[in-house]
Amino acid sequence: MRDRVVRRGILPVAAVVALCTVAACTSSGDTDSGKGQAQPSGGRAGRADARSAAALHAVEKATTGAGSARIESSTAMGGLLSLTTDGTLGWADGSLGTLRITCTGGRLAETMHQLNSTSMEARLLPDAYYAKVGDAFARRLHGRHWIRYAYDDLAALPGGSGAQLKDQLRSTAPLQPVRLLLASGDVRRVGEETVRGRRTTHYSGTVVPAALTGRYATALREQLQQAGVTTETVDLWVDDHDLLVKKVERGELASGRMFSTAYYRDYGVKVSANRPPAEDTADFTELMGTRSP
């Protein structure tokens, strides 16, 4: 019985941390005021704006060079999960970051509430990420409060989700929404807007997984299909330094409508993430029964 209870708690923790540490396939209706907001087009525009595509290539380059940023996001995935995240992420030399994750609703949030872990800390390091659980769940781990997930061990998750989590957690730069629009062939400039006091240019497009083309098309298509995404709209707000200020994604999942909003600031900020004490850490493979305690 104990093993079944422990294993039931592992997957929600892994899913929550992954959803909060990447800017992928989900979104929240949290917008500044709705003014100038692009509406879902209901279909692809059929052609890309060449100047907009060139601008997003510049965003790719500037984001890669920045190396880190502060992130604040909110996400909802139908009735499955909704949450908020804030913290810092670095990507200059592998994944690095510290995030505060708060589950705000959905079926997985109910499970996390039972584990006394609706609000938790996540730490990303180049070889693994760590999720801090609440005291109720820690008692089932012999008093240990952290779970370590080595990226190479995530393949043990069922349904092919582990490989997806591994790829996403090792690619924490906010580049996926940019690459989605570039691969969609449907990127267009909406106009200039002020977002949280910063002057930005707004770009928008519709993403259809089957129609993606270009360098990243295969990987992006696989990620969207594994998540059950059939179509989504992506909106990006970019500042005068070619850096992403805001991202909004909307779409359809098997579990319902998805929404995700993320804000980025303080690019180049110093990021640190300390490895939790070994005596206070349980390993994911141990809890899944693939390694002896």
PDB file of C-alpha atoms in Angstrom:
ATOM      1  CA  MET A   1       0.000   0.000   0.000  1.00  0.00           C
ATOM      2  CA  ARG A   2       2.769   2.431   0.907  1.00  0.00           C
ATOM      3  CA  ASP A   3       4.455   1.916  -2.466  1.00  0.00           C
ATOM      4  CA  ARG A   4       1.208   2.621  -4.317  1.00  0.00           C
ATOM      5  CA  VAL A   5       0.639   5.850  -2.351  1.00  0.00           C
ATOM      6  CA  VAL A   6       4.192   7.049  -2.897  1.00  0.00           C
ATOM      7  CA  ARG A   7       4.169   6.287  -6.622  1.00  0.00           C
ATOM      8  CA  ARG A   8       0.826   8.015  -7.045  1.00  0.00           C
ATOM      9  CA  GLY A   9       2.438  11.185  -5.705  1.00  0.00           C
ATOM     10  CA  ILE A  10       5.526  11.089  -7.933  1.00  0.00           C
ATOM     11  CA  LEU A  11       3.862  11.734 -11.281  1.00  0.00           C
ATOM     12  CA  PRO A  12       1.893  14.835 -10.214  1.00  0.00           C
ATOM     13  CA  VAL A  13       5.056  16.354  -8.701  1.00  0.00           C
ATOM     14  CA  ALA A  14       7.014  15.659 -11.899  1.00  0.00           C
ATOM     15  CA  ALA A  15       4.224  17.041 -14.078  1.00  0.00           C
ATOM     16  CA  VAL A  16       3.750  20.196 -12.024  1.00  0.00           C
ATOM     17  CA  VAL A  17       7.449  21.061 -11.988  1.00  0.00           C
ATOM     18  CA  ALA A  18       7.807  20.418 -15.724  1.00  0.00           C
ATOM     19  CA  LEU A  19       4.769  22.533 -16.590  1.00  0.00           C
ATOM     20  CA  CYS A  20       6.096  25.461 -14.570  1.00  0.00           C
ATOM     21  CA  THR A  21       9.684  25.407 -15.748  1.00  0.00           C
ATOM     22  CA  VAL A  22       9.081  25.607 -19.462  1.00  0.00           C
ATOM     23  CA  ALA A  23       7.181  27.943 -21.716  1.00  0.00           C
ATOM     24  CA  ALA A  24       5.429  25.232 -23.670  1.00  0.00           C
ATOM     25  CA  CYS A  25       1.948  24.410 -24.871  1.00  0.00           C
ATOM     26  CA  THR A  26      -0.283  25.917 -22.217  1.00  0.00           C
ATOM     27  CA  SER A  27      -1.575  29.283 -21.166  1.00  0.00           C
ATOM     28  CA  SER A  28      -3.674  31.481 -18.975  1.00  0.00           C
ATOM     29  CA  GLY A  29      -6.072  34.177 -19.841  1.00  0.00           C
ATOM     30  CA  ASP A  30      -4.073  36.619 -17.710  1.00  0.00           C
ATOM     31  CA  THR A  31      -3.482  39.633 -19.935  1.00  0.00           C
ATOM     32  CA  ASP A  32      -2.698  43.265 -19.242  1.00  0.00           C
ATOM     33  CA  SER A  33      -5.981  44.761 -20.386  1.00  0.00           C
ATOM     34  CA  GLY A  34      -7.020  42.912 -23.509  1.00  0.00           C
ATOM     35  CA  LYS A  35      -6.269  45.991 -25.616  1.00  0.00           C
ATOM     36  CA  GLY A  36      -4.608  45.059 -28.868  1.00  0.00           C
ATOM     37  CA  GLN A  37      -4.916  41.387 -28.025  1.00  0.00           C
ATOM     38  CA  ALA A  38      -4.844  39.123 -31.064  1.00  0.00           C
ATOM     39  CA  GLN A  39      -7.816  36.800 -31.312  1.00  0.00           C
ATOM     40  CA  PRO A  40      -7.566  33.175 -32.469  1.00  0.00           C
ATOM     41  CA  SER A  41      -7.728  33.270 -36.237  1.00  0.00           C
ATOM     42  CA  GLY A  42      -9.532  29.952 -36.631  1.00  0.00           C
ATOM     43  CA  GLY A  43      -7.033  28.911 -39.270  1.00  0.00           C
ATOM     44  CA  ARG A  44      -3.597  29.616 -40.705  1.00  0.00           C
ATOM     45  CA  ALA A  45      -2.974  32.821 -42.589  1.00  0.00           C
ATOM     46  CA  GLY A  46      -1.334  30.821 -45.363  1.00  0.00           C
ATOM     47  CA  ARG A  47       1.806  32.915 -45.514  1.00  0.00           C
ATOM     48  CA  ALA A  48       4.358  34.387 -43.146  1.00  0.00           C
ATOM     49  CA  ASP A  49       5.309  38.040 -42.827  1.00  0.00           C
ATOM     50  CA  ALA A  50       8.979  38.004 -43.859  1.00  0.00           C
ATOM     51  CA  ARG A  51       9.889  41.038 -41.740  1.00  0.00           C
ATOM     52  CA  SER A  52       8.190  39.516 -38.701  1.00  0.00           C
ATOM     53  CA  ALA A  53      10.042  36.239 -39.235  1.00  0.00           C
ATOM     54  CA  ALA A  54      13.329  38.139 -39.432  1.00  0.00           C
ATOM     55  CA  ALA A  55      12.462  39.926 -36.180  1.00  0.00           C
ATOM     56  CA  LEU A  56      11.823  36.619 -34.420  1.00  0.00           C
ATOM     57  CA  HIS A  57      15.148  35.242 -35.638  1.00  0.00           C
ATOM     58  CA  ALA A  58      16.705  38.263 -33.910  1.00  0.00           C
ATOM     59  CA  VAL A  59      14.782  37.324 -30.746  1.00  0.00           C
ATOM     60  CA  GLU A  60      16.261  33.811 -30.936  1.00  0.00           C
ATOM     61  CA  LYS A  61      19.768  35.236 -31.079  1.00  0.00           C
ATOM     62  CA  ALA A  62      19.279  37.829 -28.334  1.00  0.00           C
ATOM     63  CA  THR A  63      17.590  35.371 -25.964  1.00  0.00           C
ATOM     64  CA  THR A  64      20.355  32.812 -26.380  1.00  0.00           C
ATOM     65  CA  GLY A  65      22.949  35.477 -25.652  1.00  0.00           C
ATOM     66  CA  ALA A  66      21.135  36.834 -22.575  1.00  0.00           C
ATOM     67  CA  GLY A  67      21.571  33.536 -20.744  1.00  0.00           C
ATOM     68  CA  SER A  68      19.003  34.058 -17.970  1.00  0.00           C
ATOM     69  CA  ALA A  69      15.840  35.914 -16.916  1.00  0.00           C
ATOM     70  CA  ARG A  70      13.206  36.256 -14.237  1.00  0.00           C
ATOM     71  CA  ILE A  71       9.918  34.572 -15.109  1.00  0.00           C
ATOM     72  CA  GLU A  72       6.382  34.982 -13.816  1.00  0.00           C
ATOM     73  CA  SER A  73       3.694  32.787 -15.331  1.00  0.00           C
ATOM     74  CA  SER A  74       0.229  31.318 -14.958  1.00  0.00           C
ATOM     75  CA  THR A  75      -0.997  28.167 -16.654  1.00  0.00           C
ATOM     76  CA  ALA A  76      -4.246  26.239 -17.005  1.00  0.00           C
ATOM     77  CA  MET A  77      -4.769  22.873 -18.719  1.00  0.00           C
ATOM     78  CA  GLY A  78      -8.486  22.214 -18.895  1.00  0.00           C
ATOM     79  CA  GLY A  79      -9.693  20.562 -15.707  1.00  0.00           C
ATOM     80  CA  LEU A  80      -6.346  18.855 -15.144  1.00  0.00           C
ATOM     81  CA  LEU A  81      -4.244  21.586 -13.574  1.00  0.00           C
ATOM     82  CA  SER A  82      -3.832  25.309 -13.098  1.00  0.00           C
ATOM     83  CA  LEU A  83      -0.846  26.937 -11.410  1.00  0.00           C
ATOM     84  CA  THR A  84       1.375  29.979 -11.067  1.00  0.00           C
ATOM     85  CA  THR A  85       5.157  30.183 -11.160  1.00  0.00           C
ATOM     86  CA  ASP A  86       7.804  32.783 -10.378  1.00  0.00           C
ATOM     87  CA  GLY A  87      11.562  32.656 -10.113  1.00  0.00           C
ATOM     88  CA  THR A  88      14.751  32.789 -12.153  1.00  0.00           C
ATOM     89  CA  LEU A  89      15.944  30.564 -14.972  1.00  0.00           C
ATOM     90  CA  GLY A  90      19.358  30.292 -16.590  1.00  0.00           C
ATOM     91  CA  TRP A  91      20.332  28.549 -19.827  1.00  0.00           C
ATOM     92  CA  ALA A  92      23.857  29.727 -20.634  1.00  0.00           C
ATOM     93  CA  ASP A  93      25.483  26.486 -19.462  1.00  0.00           C
ATOM     94  CA  GLY A  94      22.728  23.930 -19.017  1.00  0.00           C
ATOM     95  CA  SER A  95      19.528  24.316 -17.018  1.00  0.00           C
ATOM     96  CA  LEU A  96      19.796  26.318 -13.821  1.00  0.00           C
ATOM     97  CA  GLY A  97      17.128  27.975 -11.738  1.00  0.00           C
ATOM     98  CA  THR A  98      14.967  28.273  -8.648  1.00  0.00           C
ATOM     99  CA  LEU A  99      11.187  28.509  -8.947  1.00  0.00           C
ATOM    100  CA  ARG A 100       8.213  28.848  -6.616  1.00  0.00           C
ATOM    101  CA  ILE A 101       5.251  26.833  -7.902  1.00  0.00           C
ATOM    102  CA  THR A 102       1.692  27.205  -6.594  1.00  0.00           C
ATOM    103  CA  CYS A 103      -1.104  24.894  -7.696  1.00  0.00           C
ATOM    104  CA  THR A 104      -4.359  26.844  -7.931  1.00  0.00           C
ATOM    105  CA  GLY A 105      -6.878  24.317  -9.277  1.00  0.00           C
ATOM    106  CA  GLY A 106      -7.606  21.148 -11.242  1.00  0.00           C
ATOM    107  CA  ARG A 107      -7.493  17.444 -10.486  1.00  0.00           C
ATOM    108  CA  LEU A 108      -3.717  17.325  -9.991  1.00  0.00           C
ATOM    109  CA  ALA A 109      -3.949  20.237  -7.566  1.00  0.00           C
ATOM    110  CA  GLU A 110      -6.332  18.166  -5.444  1.00  0.00           C
ATOM    111  CA  THR A 111      -3.738  15.391  -5.349  1.00  0.00           C
ATOM    112  CA  MET A 112      -1.015  17.896  -4.441  1.00  0.00           C
ATOM    113  CA  HIS A 113      -3.241  19.284  -1.679  1.00  0.00           C
ATOM    114  CA  GLN A 114      -3.507  15.794  -0.181  1.00  0.00           C
ATOM    115  CA  LEU A 115       0.304  15.675  -0.221  1.00  0.00           C
ATOM    116  CA  ASN A 116       0.535  19.092   1.480  1.00  0.00           C
ATOM    117  CA  SER A 117       2.496  20.325  -1.546  1.00  0.00           C
ATOM    118  CA  THR A 118       0.262  22.854  -3.296  1.00  0.00           C
ATOM    119  CA  SER A 119       3.068  25.393  -3.017  1.00  0.00           C
ATOM    120  CA  MET A 120       6.598  24.170  -3.453  1.00  0.00           C
ATOM    121  CA  GLU A 121      10.094  25.050  -4.547  1.00  0.00           C
ATOM    122  CA  ALA A 122      11.810  23.584  -7.600  1.00  0.00           C
ATOM    123  CA  ARG A 123      15.532  23.745  -8.295  1.00  0.00           C
ATOM    124  CA  LEU A 124      17.021  23.018 -11.686  1.00  0.00           C
ATOM    125  CA  LEU A 125      20.638  21.976 -12.059  1.00  0.00           C
ATOM    126  CA  PRO A 126      22.480  20.816 -15.193  1.00  0.00           C
ATOM    127  CA  ASP A 127      22.074  17.103 -14.397  1.00  0.00           C
ATOM    128  CA  ALA A 128      18.787  16.946 -12.471  1.00  0.00           C
ATOM    129  CA  TYR A 129      15.942  18.899 -10.962  1.00  0.00           C
ATOM    130  CA  TYR A 130      14.657  18.788  -7.398  1.00  0.00           C
ATOM    131  CA  ALA A 131      11.098  19.224  -6.106  1.00  0.00           C
ATOM    132  CA  LYS A 132      10.423  20.055  -2.477  1.00  0.00           C
ATOM    133  CA  VAL A 133       7.372  18.282  -1.032  1.00  0.00           C
ATOM    134  CA  GLY A 134       5.301  19.094   2.037  1.00  0.00           C
ATOM    135  CA  ASP A 135       5.653  17.522   5.458  1.00  0.00           C
ATOM    136  CA  ALA A 136       2.759  15.081   4.933  1.00  0.00           C
ATOM    137  CA  PHE A 137       4.433  13.514   1.915  1.00  0.00           C
ATOM    138  CA  ALA A 138       7.892  13.790   3.468  1.00  0.00           C
ATOM    139  CA  ARG A 139       6.783  11.480   6.259  1.00  0.00           C
ATOM    140  CA  ARG A 140       6.290   8.782   3.624  1.00  0.00           C
ATOM    141  CA  LEU A 141       9.856   9.410   2.454  1.00  0.00           C
ATOM    142  CA  HIS A 142      11.409   8.767   5.860  1.00  0.00           C
ATOM    143  CA  GLY A 143      11.382  12.492   6.586  1.00  0.00           C
ATOM    144  CA  ARG A 144      13.045  13.578   3.351  1.00  0.00           C
ATOM    145  CA  HIS A 145      11.643  16.758   1.767  1.00  0.00           C
ATOM    146  CA  TRP A 146      13.251  16.745  -1.685  1.00  0.00           C
ATOM    147  CA  ILE A 147      12.809  14.427  -4.662  1.00  0.00           C
ATOM    148  CA  ARG A 148      15.632  14.280  -7.178  1.00  0.00           C
ATOM    149  CA  TYR A 149      14.824  13.650 -10.844  1.00  0.00           C
ATOM    150  CA  ALA A 150      17.934  12.926 -12.907  1.00  0.00           C
ATOM    151  CA  TYR A 151      17.109  13.904 -16.484  1.00  0.00           C
ATOM    152  CA  ASP A 152      18.360  10.580 -17.796  1.00  0.00           C
ATOM    153  CA  ASP A 153      15.977   8.726 -15.441  1.00  0.00           C
ATOM    154  CA  LEU A 154      12.839  10.508 -16.614  1.00  0.00           C
ATOM    155  CA  ALA A 155      12.342   7.929 -19.366  1.00  0.00           C
ATOM    156  CA  ALA A 156      10.824   5.757 -16.617  1.00  0.00           C
ATOM    157  CA  LEU A 157       7.675   7.891 -16.716  1.00  0.00           C
ATOM    158  CA  PRO A 158       4.848   6.153 -18.625  1.00  0.00           C
ATOM    159  CA  GLY A 159       3.373   7.004 -22.010  1.00  0.00           C
ATOM    160  CA  GLY A 160       6.481   8.567 -23.495  1.00  0.00           C
ATOM    161  CA  SER A 161       6.085  11.652 -21.278  1.00  0.00           C
ATOM    162  CA  GLY A 162       9.483  11.174 -19.654  1.00  0.00           C
ATOM    163  CA  ALA A 163      11.467  11.911 -22.795  1.00  0.00           C
ATOM    164  CA  GLN A 164       9.411  15.052 -23.337  1.00  0.00           C
ATOM    165  CA  LEU A 165      10.008  16.244 -19.769  1.00  0.00           C
ATOM    166  CA  LYS A 166      13.721  15.603 -20.124  1.00  0.00           C
ATOM    167  CA  ASP A 167      13.970  17.687 -23.298  1.00  0.00           C
ATOM    168  CA  GLN A 168      11.918  20.542 -21.880  1.00  0.00           C
ATOM    169  CA  LEU A 169      13.710  20.732 -18.544  1.00  0.00           C
ATOM    170  CA  ARG A 170      17.080  20.842 -20.271  1.00  0.00           C
ATOM    171  CA  SER A 171      15.921  23.684 -22.551  1.00  0.00           C
ATOM    172  CA  THR A 172      14.724  26.382 -20.184  1.00  0.00           C
ATOM    173  CA  ALA A 173      15.371  29.383 -22.447  1.00  0.00           C
ATOM    174  CA  PRO A 174      12.072  30.988 -23.574  1.00  0.00           C
ATOM    175  CA  LEU A 175      12.685  30.001 -27.179  1.00  0.00           C
ATOM    176  CA  GLN A 176       9.970  27.427 -27.901  1.00  0.00           C
ATOM    177  CA  PRO A 177       7.121  29.913 -28.532  1.00  0.00           C
ATOM    178  CA  VAL A 178       9.424  31.882 -30.840  1.00  0.00           C
ATOM    179  CA  ARG A 179      10.349  28.755 -32.770  1.00  0.00           C
ATOM    180  CA  LEU A 180       6.715  27.645 -32.911  1.00  0.00           C
ATOM    181  CA  LEU A 181       5.755  30.832 -34.721  1.00  0.00           C
ATOM    182  CA  LEU A 182       8.729  30.583 -37.064  1.00  0.00           C
ATOM    183  CA  ALA A 183       7.923  26.943 -37.892  1.00  0.00           C
ATOM    184  CA  SER A 184       4.216  27.686 -38.326  1.00  0.00           C
ATOM    185  CA  GLY A 185       4.717  29.816 -41.425  1.00  0.00           C
ATOM    186  CA  ASP A 186       2.068  32.117 -39.945  1.00  0.00           C
ATOM    187  CA  VAL A 187       3.767  34.949 -38.073  1.00  0.00           C
ATOM    188  CA  ARG A 188       2.588  38.532 -38.435  1.00  0.00           C
ATOM    189  CA  ARG A 189       3.157  41.864 -36.737  1.00  0.00           C
ATOM    190  CA  VAL A 190       0.103  43.087 -34.825  1.00  0.00           C
ATOM    191  CA  GLY A 191       1.393  46.471 -33.665  1.00  0.00           C
ATOM    192  CA  GLU A 192       3.191  48.325 -30.878  1.00  0.00           C
ATOM    193  CA  GLU A 193       1.966  48.059 -27.280  1.00  0.00           C
ATOM    194  CA  THR A 194       3.144  48.882 -23.770  1.00  0.00           C
ATOM    195  CA  VAL A 195       3.465  45.878 -21.472  1.00  0.00           C
ATOM    196  CA  ARG A 196       4.213  46.551 -17.809  1.00  0.00           C
ATOM    197  CA  GLY A 197       5.781  49.873 -18.691  1.00  0.00           C
ATOM    198  CA  ARG A 198       7.955  48.513 -21.507  1.00  0.00           C
ATOM    199  CA  ARG A 199       7.483  49.414 -25.158  1.00  0.00           C
ATOM    200  CA  THR A 200       7.019  46.262 -27.212  1.00  0.00           C
ATOM    201  CA  THR A 201       6.115  44.966 -30.652  1.00  0.00           C
ATOM    202  CA  HIS A 202       3.344  42.371 -30.711  1.00  0.00           C
ATOM    203  CA  TYR A 203       3.586  39.317 -33.020  1.00  0.00           C
ATOM    204  CA  SER A 204       0.949  36.636 -33.456  1.00  0.00           C
ATOM    205  CA  GLY A 205       0.256  33.431 -35.368  1.00  0.00           C
ATOM    206  CA  THR A 206      -1.587  30.122 -35.456  1.00  0.00           C
ATOM    207  CA  VAL A 207       0.273  26.845 -34.977  1.00  0.00           C
ATOM    208  CA  VAL A 208      -0.938  23.596 -36.560  1.00  0.00           C
ATOM    209  CA  PRO A 209       1.425  20.723 -35.636  1.00  0.00           C
ATOM    210  CA  ALA A 210       1.002  18.852 -38.921  1.00  0.00           C
ATOM    211  CA  ALA A 211       1.928  21.976 -40.912  1.00  0.00           C
ATOM    212  CA  LEU A 212       5.171  22.890 -39.096  1.00  0.00           C
ATOM    213  CA  THR A 213       8.251  23.282 -41.283  1.00  0.00           C
ATOM    214  CA  GLY A 214      11.904  24.155 -40.884  1.00  0.00           C
ATOM    215  CA  ARG A 215      14.804  23.273 -38.614  1.00  0.00           C
ATOM    216  CA  TYR A 216      12.841  22.580 -35.424  1.00  0.00           C
ATOM    217  CA  ALA A 217       9.652  21.234 -36.990  1.00  0.00           C
ATOM    218  CA  THR A 218      10.102  17.558 -36.110  1.00  0.00           C
ATOM    219  CA  ALA A 219      10.921  18.108 -32.421  1.00  0.00           C
ATOM    220  CA  LEU A 220       8.196  20.726 -31.979  1.00  0.00           C
ATOM    221  CA  ARG A 221       5.616  18.563 -33.736  1.00  0.00           C
ATOM    222  CA  GLU A 222       6.420  15.594 -31.483  1.00  0.00           C
ATOM    223  CA  GLN A 223       6.119  17.714 -28.338  1.00  0.00           C
ATOM    224  CA  LEU A 224       2.761  19.144 -29.373  1.00  0.00           C
ATOM    225  CA  GLN A 225       1.380  15.777 -30.455  1.00  0.00           C
ATOM    226  CA  GLN A 226       2.481  14.127 -27.191  1.00  0.00           C
ATOM    227  CA  ALA A 227       0.673  16.888 -25.323  1.00  0.00           C
ATOM    228  CA  GLY A 228      -2.445  16.289 -27.427  1.00  0.00           C
ATOM    229  CA  VAL A 229      -2.360  19.752 -29.034  1.00  0.00           C
ATOM    230  CA  THR A 230      -4.295  20.003 -32.295  1.00  0.00           C
ATOM    231  CA  THR A 231      -3.996  23.751 -32.831  1.00  0.00           C
ATOM    232  CA  GLU A 232      -2.930  26.780 -30.845  1.00  0.00           C
ATOM    233  CA  THR A 233      -2.408  30.508 -31.157  1.00  0.00           C
ATOM    234  CA  VAL A 234       0.806  32.144 -29.979  1.00  0.00           C
ATOM    235  CA  ASP A 235       1.235  35.829 -29.160  1.00  0.00           C
ATOM    236  CA  LEU A 236       4.610  37.378 -28.348  1.00  0.00           C
ATOM    237  CA  TRP A 237       5.562  40.843 -27.139  1.00  0.00           C
ATOM    238  CA  VAL A 238       9.192  41.803 -27.866  1.00  0.00           C
ATOM    239  CA  ASP A 239      11.089  44.845 -26.572  1.00  0.00           C
ATOM    240  CA  ASP A 240      13.566  47.148 -28.341  1.00  0.00           C
ATOM    241  CA  HIS A 241      16.431  44.819 -27.381  1.00  0.00           C
ATOM    242  CA  ASP A 242      14.837  41.853 -29.213  1.00  0.00           C
ATOM    243  CA  LEU A 243      13.953  40.180 -25.924  1.00  0.00           C
ATOM    244  CA  LEU A 244      10.663  38.547 -25.048  1.00  0.00           C
ATOM    245  CA  VAL A 245       8.608  40.512 -22.525  1.00  0.00           C
ATOM    246  CA  LYS A 246       5.387  38.507 -22.621  1.00  0.00           C
ATOM    247  CA  LYS A 247       4.082  35.288 -24.133  1.00  0.00           C
ATOM    248  CA  VAL A 248       0.509  34.021 -24.410  1.00  0.00           C
ATOM    249  CA  GLU A 249      -0.511  30.624 -25.802  1.00  0.00           C
ATOM    250  CA  ARG A 250      -4.025  29.270 -26.276  1.00  0.00           C
ATOM    251  CA  GLY A 251      -5.133  25.963 -27.699  1.00  0.00           C
ATOM    252  CA  GLU A 252      -6.959  22.698 -27.371  1.00  0.00           C
ATOM    253  CA  LEU A 253      -5.839  19.622 -25.428  1.00  0.00           C
ATOM    254  CA  ALA A 254      -7.504  16.279 -24.918  1.00  0.00           C
ATOM    255  CA  SER A 255      -8.207  17.463 -21.348  1.00  0.00           C
ATOM    256  CA  GLY A 256      -9.773  20.746 -22.474  1.00  0.00           C
ATOM    257  CA  ARG A 257      -8.750  24.291 -23.275  1.00  0.00           C
ATOM    258  CA  MET A 258      -5.199  25.335 -22.467  1.00  0.00           C
ATOM    259  CA  PHE A 259      -4.036  28.831 -21.587  1.00  0.00           C
ATOM    260  CA  SER A 260      -0.613  30.130 -20.602  1.00  0.00           C
ATOM    261  CA  THR A 261       0.771  33.592 -19.940  1.00  0.00           C
ATOM    262  CA  ALA A 262       4.392  34.307 -19.049  1.00  0.00           C
ATOM    263  CA  TYR A 263       6.264  37.538 -18.368  1.00  0.00           C
ATOM    264  CA  TYR A 264      10.053  37.869 -18.611  1.00  0.00           C
ATOM    265  CA  ARG A 265      12.358  40.557 -17.209  1.00  0.00           C
ATOM    266  CA  ASP A 266      15.853  41.169 -15.842  1.00  0.00           C
ATOM    267  CA  TYR A 267      17.594  39.294 -18.630  1.00  0.00           C
ATOM    268  CA  GLY A 268      21.153  38.408 -17.670  1.00  0.00           C
ATOM    269  CA  VAL A 269      20.267  38.221 -13.968  1.00  0.00           C
ATOM    270  CA  LYS A 270      22.573  36.123 -11.811  1.00  0.00           C
ATOM    271  CA  VAL A 271      21.005  32.700 -11.239  1.00  0.00           C
ATOM    272  CA  SER A 272      21.929  30.192  -8.549  1.00  0.00           C
ATOM    273  CA  ALA A 273      20.480  26.864  -7.452  1.00  0.00           C
ATOM    274  CA  ASN A 274      22.005  24.906  -4.599  1.00  0.00           C
ATOM    275  CA  ARG A 275      21.783  21.140  -4.529  1.00  0.00           C
ATOM    276  CA  PRO A 276      19.649  20.097  -1.518  1.00  0.00           C
ATOM    277  CA  PRO A 277      21.342  18.078   1.252  1.00  0.00           C
ATOM    278  CA  ALA A 278      21.706  14.408   0.327  1.00  0.00           C
ATOM    279  CA  GLU A 279      20.264  13.298   3.676  1.00  0.00           C
ATOM    280  CA  ASP A 280      17.077  15.254   2.936  1.00  0.00           C
ATOM    281  CA  THR A 281      16.706  13.938  -0.635  1.00  0.00           C
ATOM    282  CA  ALA A 282      14.949  10.895  -2.090  1.00  0.00           C
ATOM    283  CA  ASP A 283      15.767   9.719  -5.607  1.00  0.00           C
ATOM    284  CA  PHE A 284      13.029   9.330  -8.182  1.00  0.00           C
ATOM    285  CA  THR A 285      14.263   5.898  -9.283  1.00  0.00           C
ATOM    286  CA  GLU A 286      14.197   4.686  -5.690  1.00  0.00           C
ATOM    287  CA  LEU A 287      10.577   5.758  -5.266  1.00  0.00           C
ATOM    288  CA  MET A 288       9.564   4.124  -8.541  1.00  0.00           C
ATOM    289  CA  GLY A 289      11.053   0.861  -7.353  1.00  0.00           C
ATOM    290  CA  THR A 290      13.829   0.765  -9.935  1.00  0.00           C
ATOM    291  CA  ARG A 291      16.595   1.119  -7.377  1.00  0.00           C
ATOM    292  CA  SER A 292      16.981  -0.182  -3.878  1.00  0.00           C
ATOM    293  CA  PRO A 293      16.645   2.463  -1.132  1.00  0.00           C
TER     294      PRO A 293
END
